Short mmCIF file of C-alpha atoms (C1' of nucleotides) in Angstrom, two decimals:
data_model
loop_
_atom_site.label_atom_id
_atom_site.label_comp_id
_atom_site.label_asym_id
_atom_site.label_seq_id
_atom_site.Cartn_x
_atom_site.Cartn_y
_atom_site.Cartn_z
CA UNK K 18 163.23 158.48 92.08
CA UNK K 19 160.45 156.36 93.16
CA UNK K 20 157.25 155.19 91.17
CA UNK K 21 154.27 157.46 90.73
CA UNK K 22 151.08 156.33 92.31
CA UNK K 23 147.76 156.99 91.04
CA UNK K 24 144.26 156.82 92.90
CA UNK K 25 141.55 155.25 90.94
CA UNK K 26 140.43 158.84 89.93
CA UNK K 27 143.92 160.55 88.79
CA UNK K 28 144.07 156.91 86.45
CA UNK K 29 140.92 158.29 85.15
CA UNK K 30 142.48 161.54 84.07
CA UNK K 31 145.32 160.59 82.85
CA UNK K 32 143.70 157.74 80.29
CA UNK K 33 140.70 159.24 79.59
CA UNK K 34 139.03 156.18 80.73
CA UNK K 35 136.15 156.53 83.56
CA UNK K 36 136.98 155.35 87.24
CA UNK K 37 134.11 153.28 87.08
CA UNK K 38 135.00 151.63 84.05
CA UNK K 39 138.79 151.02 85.64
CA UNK K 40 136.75 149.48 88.47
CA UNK K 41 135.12 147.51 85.76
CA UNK K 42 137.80 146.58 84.40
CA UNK K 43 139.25 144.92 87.10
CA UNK K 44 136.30 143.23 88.47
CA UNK K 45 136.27 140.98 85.14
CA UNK K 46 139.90 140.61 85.08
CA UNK K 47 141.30 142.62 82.70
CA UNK K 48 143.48 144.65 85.19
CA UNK K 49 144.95 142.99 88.64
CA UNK K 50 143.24 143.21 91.74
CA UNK K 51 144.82 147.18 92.38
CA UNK K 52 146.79 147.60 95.87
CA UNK K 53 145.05 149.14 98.83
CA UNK K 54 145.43 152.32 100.80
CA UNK K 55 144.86 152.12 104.29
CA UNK K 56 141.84 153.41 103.94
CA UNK K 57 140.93 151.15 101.37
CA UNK K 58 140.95 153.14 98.48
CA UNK K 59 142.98 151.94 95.40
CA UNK K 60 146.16 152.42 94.26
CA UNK K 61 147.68 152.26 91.25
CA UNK K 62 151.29 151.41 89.55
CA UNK K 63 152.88 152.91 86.36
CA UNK K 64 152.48 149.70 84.86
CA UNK K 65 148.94 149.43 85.83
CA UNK K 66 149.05 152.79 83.83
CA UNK K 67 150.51 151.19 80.77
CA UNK K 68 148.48 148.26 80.57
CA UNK K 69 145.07 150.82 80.81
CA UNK K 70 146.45 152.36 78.04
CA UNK K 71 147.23 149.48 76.30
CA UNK K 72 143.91 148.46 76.51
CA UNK K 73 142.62 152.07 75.64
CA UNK K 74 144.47 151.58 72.40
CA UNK K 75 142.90 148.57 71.36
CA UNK K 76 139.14 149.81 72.24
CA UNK K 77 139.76 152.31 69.71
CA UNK K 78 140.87 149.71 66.80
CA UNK K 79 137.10 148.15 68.14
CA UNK K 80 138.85 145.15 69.73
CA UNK K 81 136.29 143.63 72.13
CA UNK K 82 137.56 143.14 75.72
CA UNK K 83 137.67 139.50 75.10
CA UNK K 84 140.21 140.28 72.24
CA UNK K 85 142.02 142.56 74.32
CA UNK K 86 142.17 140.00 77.36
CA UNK K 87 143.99 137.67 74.36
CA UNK K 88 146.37 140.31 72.97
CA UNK K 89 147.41 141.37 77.13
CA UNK K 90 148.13 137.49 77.61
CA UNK K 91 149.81 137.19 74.03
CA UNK K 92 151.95 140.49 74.66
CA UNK K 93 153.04 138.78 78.24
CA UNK K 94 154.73 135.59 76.35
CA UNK K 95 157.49 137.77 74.62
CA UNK K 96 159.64 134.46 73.59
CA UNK K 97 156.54 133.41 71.39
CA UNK K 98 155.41 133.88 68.33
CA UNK K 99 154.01 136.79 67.19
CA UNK K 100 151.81 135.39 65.21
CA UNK K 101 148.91 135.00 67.27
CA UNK K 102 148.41 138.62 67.83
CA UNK K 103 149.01 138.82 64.05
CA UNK K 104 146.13 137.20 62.89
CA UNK K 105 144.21 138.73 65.55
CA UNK K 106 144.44 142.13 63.77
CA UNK K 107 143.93 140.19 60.52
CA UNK K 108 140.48 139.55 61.62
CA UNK K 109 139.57 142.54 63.21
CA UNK K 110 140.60 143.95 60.01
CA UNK K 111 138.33 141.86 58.37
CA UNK K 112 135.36 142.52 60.72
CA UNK K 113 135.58 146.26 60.41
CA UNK K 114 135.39 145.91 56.67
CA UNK K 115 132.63 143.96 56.65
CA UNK K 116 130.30 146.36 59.09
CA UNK K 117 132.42 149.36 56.65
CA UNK K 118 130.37 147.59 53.73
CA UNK K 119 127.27 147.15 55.51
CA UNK K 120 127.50 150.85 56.51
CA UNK K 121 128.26 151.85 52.90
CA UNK K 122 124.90 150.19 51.76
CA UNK K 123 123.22 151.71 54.62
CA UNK K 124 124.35 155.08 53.62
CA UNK K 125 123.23 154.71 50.23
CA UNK K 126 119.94 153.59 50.67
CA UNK K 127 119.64 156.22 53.21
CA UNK K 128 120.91 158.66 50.74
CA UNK K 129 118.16 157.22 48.30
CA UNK K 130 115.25 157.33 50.62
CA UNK K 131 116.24 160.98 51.86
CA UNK K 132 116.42 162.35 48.66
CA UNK K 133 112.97 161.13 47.91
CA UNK K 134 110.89 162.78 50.11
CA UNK K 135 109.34 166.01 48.93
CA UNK K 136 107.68 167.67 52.05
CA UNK K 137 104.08 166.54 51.76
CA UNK K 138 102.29 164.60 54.10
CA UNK K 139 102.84 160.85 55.25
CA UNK K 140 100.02 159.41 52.85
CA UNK K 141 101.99 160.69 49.91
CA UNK K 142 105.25 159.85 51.59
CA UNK K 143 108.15 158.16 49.56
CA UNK K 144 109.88 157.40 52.67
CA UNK K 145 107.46 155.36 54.22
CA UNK K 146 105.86 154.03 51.09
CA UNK K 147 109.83 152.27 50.47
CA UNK K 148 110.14 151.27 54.16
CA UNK K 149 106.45 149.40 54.21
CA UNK K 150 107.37 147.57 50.97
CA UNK K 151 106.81 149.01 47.56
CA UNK K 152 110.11 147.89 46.28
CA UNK S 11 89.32 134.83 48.91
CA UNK S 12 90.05 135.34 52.86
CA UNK S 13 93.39 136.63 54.35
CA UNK S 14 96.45 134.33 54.97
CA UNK S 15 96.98 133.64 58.25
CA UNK S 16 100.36 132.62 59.50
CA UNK S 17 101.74 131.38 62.97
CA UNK S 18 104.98 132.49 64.43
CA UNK S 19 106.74 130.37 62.43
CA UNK S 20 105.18 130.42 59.14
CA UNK S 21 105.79 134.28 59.63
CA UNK S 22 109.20 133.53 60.66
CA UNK S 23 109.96 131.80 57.29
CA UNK S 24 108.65 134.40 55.57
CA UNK S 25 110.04 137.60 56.90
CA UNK S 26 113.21 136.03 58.17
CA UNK S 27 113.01 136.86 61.44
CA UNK S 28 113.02 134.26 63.98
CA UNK S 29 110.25 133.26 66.01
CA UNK S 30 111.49 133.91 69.11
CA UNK S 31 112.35 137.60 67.89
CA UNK S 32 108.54 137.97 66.82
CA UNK S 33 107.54 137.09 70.22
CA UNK S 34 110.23 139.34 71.63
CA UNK S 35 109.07 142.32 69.35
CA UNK S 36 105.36 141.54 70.74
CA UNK S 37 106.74 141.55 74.12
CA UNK S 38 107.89 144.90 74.10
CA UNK S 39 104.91 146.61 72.09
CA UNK S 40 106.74 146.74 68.58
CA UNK S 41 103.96 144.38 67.06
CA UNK S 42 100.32 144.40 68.55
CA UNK S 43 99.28 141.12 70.57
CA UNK S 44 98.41 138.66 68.37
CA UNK S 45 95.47 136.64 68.17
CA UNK S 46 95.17 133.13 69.80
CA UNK S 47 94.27 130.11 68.46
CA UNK S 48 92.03 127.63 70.38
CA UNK S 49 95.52 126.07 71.95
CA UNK S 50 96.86 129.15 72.27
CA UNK S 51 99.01 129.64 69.40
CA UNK S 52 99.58 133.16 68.33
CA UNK S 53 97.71 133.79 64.80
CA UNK S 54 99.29 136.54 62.43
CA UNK S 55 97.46 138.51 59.72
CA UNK S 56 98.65 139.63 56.31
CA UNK S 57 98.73 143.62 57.81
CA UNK S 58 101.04 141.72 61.15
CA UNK S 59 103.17 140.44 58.37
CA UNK S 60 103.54 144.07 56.73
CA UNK S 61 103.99 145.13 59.84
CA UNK S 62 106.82 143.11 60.29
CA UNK S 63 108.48 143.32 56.88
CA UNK S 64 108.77 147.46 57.94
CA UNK S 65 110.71 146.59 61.02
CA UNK S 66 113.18 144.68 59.06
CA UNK S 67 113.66 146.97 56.53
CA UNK S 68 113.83 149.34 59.22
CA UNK S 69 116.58 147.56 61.01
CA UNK S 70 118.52 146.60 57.58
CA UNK S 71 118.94 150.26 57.53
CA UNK S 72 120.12 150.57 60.98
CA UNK S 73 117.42 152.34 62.69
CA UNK S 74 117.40 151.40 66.71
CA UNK S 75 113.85 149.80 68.13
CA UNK S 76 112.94 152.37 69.70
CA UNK S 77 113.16 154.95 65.95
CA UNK S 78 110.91 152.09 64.16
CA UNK S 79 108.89 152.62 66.79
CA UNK S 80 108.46 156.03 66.33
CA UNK S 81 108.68 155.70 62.37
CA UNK S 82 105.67 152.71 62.53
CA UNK S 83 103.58 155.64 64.81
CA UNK S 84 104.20 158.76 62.22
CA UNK S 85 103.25 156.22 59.35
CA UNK S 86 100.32 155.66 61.32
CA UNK S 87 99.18 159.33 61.08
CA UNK S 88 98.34 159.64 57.09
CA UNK S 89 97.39 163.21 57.29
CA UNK S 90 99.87 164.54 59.11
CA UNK S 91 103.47 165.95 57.28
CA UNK S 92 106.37 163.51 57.39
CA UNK S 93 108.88 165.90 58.09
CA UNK S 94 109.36 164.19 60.90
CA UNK S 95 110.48 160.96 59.33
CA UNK S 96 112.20 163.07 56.60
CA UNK S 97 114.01 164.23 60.37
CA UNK S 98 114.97 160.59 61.37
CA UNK S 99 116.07 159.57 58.05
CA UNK S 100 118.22 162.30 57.96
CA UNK S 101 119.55 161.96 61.70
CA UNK S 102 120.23 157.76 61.02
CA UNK S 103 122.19 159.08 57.84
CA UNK S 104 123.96 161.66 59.97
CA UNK S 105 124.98 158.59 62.73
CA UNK S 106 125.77 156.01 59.63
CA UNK S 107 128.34 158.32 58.29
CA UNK S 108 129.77 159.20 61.83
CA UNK S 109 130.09 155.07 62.48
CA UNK S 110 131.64 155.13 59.05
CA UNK S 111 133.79 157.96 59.60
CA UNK S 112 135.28 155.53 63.16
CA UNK S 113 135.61 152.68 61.31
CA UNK S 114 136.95 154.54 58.28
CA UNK S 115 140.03 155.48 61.03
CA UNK S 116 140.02 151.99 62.54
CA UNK S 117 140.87 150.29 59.01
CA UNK S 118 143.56 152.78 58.11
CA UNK S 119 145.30 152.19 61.32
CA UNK S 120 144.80 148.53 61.63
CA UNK S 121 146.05 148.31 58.04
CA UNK S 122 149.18 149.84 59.53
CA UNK S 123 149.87 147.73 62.07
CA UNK S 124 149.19 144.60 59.66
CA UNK S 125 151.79 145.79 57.49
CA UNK S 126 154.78 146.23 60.25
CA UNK S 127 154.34 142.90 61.54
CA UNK S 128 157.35 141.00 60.34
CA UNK S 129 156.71 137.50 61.82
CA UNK S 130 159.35 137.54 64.88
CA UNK S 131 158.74 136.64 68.49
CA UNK S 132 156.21 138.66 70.75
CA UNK S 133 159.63 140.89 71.81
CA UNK S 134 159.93 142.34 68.68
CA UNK S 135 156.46 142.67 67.72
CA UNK S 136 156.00 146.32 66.64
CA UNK S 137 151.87 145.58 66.78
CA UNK S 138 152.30 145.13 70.47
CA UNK S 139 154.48 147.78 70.64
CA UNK S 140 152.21 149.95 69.03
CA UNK S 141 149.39 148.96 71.34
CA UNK S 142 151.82 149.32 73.93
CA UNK S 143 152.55 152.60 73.57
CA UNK S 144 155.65 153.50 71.52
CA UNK S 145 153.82 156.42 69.74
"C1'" DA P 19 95.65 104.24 67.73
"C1'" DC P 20 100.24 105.18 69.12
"C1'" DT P 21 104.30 107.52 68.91
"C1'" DA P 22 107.96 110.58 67.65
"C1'" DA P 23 109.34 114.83 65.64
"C1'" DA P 24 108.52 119.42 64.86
"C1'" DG P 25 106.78 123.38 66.48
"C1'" DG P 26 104.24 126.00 69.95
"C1'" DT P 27 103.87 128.13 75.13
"C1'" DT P 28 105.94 130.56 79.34
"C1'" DG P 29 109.53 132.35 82.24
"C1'" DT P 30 114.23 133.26 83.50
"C1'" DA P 31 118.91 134.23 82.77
"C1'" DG P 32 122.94 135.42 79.80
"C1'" DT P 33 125.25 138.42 76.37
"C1'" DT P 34 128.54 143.30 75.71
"C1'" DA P 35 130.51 147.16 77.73
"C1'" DC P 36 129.27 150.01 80.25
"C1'" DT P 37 126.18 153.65 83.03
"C1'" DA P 38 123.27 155.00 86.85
"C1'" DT P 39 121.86 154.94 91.53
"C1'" DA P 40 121.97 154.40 96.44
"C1'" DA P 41 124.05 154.55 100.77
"C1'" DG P 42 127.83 155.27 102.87
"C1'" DG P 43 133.22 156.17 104.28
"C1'" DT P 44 137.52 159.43 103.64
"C1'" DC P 45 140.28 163.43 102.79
"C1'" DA P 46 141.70 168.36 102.21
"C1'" DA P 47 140.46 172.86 102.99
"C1'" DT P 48 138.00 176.47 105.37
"C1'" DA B 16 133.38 171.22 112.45
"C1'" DT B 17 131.64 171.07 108.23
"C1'" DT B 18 131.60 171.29 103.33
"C1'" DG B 19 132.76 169.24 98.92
"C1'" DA B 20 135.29 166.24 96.26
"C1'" DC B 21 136.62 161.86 96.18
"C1'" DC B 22 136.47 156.94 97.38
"C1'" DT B 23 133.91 152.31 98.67
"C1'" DT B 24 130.28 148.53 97.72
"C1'" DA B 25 126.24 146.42 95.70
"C1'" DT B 26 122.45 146.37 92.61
"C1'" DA B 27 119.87 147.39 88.55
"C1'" DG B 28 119.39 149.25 83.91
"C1'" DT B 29 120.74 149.69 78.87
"C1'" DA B 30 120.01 147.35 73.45
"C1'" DA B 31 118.52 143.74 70.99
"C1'" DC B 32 118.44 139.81 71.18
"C1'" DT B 33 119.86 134.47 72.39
"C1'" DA B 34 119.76 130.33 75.16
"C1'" DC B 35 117.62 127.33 78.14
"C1'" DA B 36 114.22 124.70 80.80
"C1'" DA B 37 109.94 122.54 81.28
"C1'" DC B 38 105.97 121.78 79.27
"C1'" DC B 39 101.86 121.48 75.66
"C1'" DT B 40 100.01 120.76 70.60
"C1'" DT B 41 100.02 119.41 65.98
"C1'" DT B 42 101.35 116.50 62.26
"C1'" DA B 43 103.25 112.54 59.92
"C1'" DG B 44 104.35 107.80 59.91
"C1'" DT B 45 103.65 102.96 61.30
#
DNA sequence: ACTAAAGGTTGTAGTTACTATAAGGTCAAT
DNA sequence: ATTGACCTTATAGTAACTACAACCTTTAGT
């Protein structure tokens, strides 16, 4: 059986990922320049498939594209190392955790400042009293 | 005694802000023209430096320009109820905890994929596998 | 008084990861 | 033949700055 072939818009659909952003995607060089039809609309391998999904997969661990153009060039060298992509995840580990505490503070003082207003009007306000300094 | 009066970078230095971020916040309307001096310098008061210390707290907490904007307005209005910051306190806390609730998910699975990486070569790597799509 | 450093001015362009819009060409179905 | 869904390109807009260029002013030191 031969390969299935996707237009720009049934890659969309089956990764959940925009045709424009595909389109995006390769204009910056994160996919290959796609095939053409005739027509000149473009066409699209399994493996093009894969590697969309690949990079799906890594958006949602918050990789930047950057990071993601690094772990597709690291995932083509299979002989080397793996250590490279390793300590990539080591540090996006590390930079979710940090915005996860900054968040957690956030939340809190948030929290804090919510709880403190009382429904009267913005002379009396807590809220804004905190916010323009009365710490 | 009279007011202090700072320029950009004096009020830099003391809000932490950088100059070129006053100016930028002055550019779009967030902070009110300032005063020139003979040479053209912009001149700060002590209510521009309040001003300023709000929209950092503001932005500490997470709030977007455009919400400070609307937050330094409502303060603006003494006499008026401030349910409607109560409102965009409550809707920042409602987006904090949804960004914490994504990153919450990122961690855990980025914790998992740091702890199957065994050191081999790129072929074995069950991170890129992973990312690749062995689900 | 002269000079160099530090700090000020403007305007423009770059950043990230898209999204929106315009103006048009193609394809499948009626 | 025409509608509607899909494709093409190029350009501009988004958030919140940051970087740069080219120039002017103030301050401190010799």
């Amino acid at each position: 059986m031969s390969e299935k072939i996707y237009t720009v818009g049934q890659l969309a659909a089956h990764t959940d990922i925009k045709s424009v952003t595909i389109r995006y995607y390769e204009k910056i060089g994160l996919l290959p320049e796609a095939t053409r039809s005739e027509s000149g609309y473009r066409l699209y391998s399994e493996a093009d498939h894969l590697r969309l999904l690949f990079i799906r997969r890594s958006r949602r661990l918050g990789f930047s594209l950057d990071d993601i153009r690094e772990l597709l060039s690291l995932a083509d060298r299979q002989q080397e190392s793996c250590a490279g992509v390793d300590a990539k995840v080591e540090q996006q580990l590390e930079q979710v955790r940090s915005r996860l505490k900054d968040l957690h503070a956030m939340e809190k003082e948030l929290e804090r400042l919510s709880a403190c207003c009382e429904g009267g009007v913005i002379m009396d306000c807590r809220i804004i009293d905190t916010l323009s300094g009365e710490t």
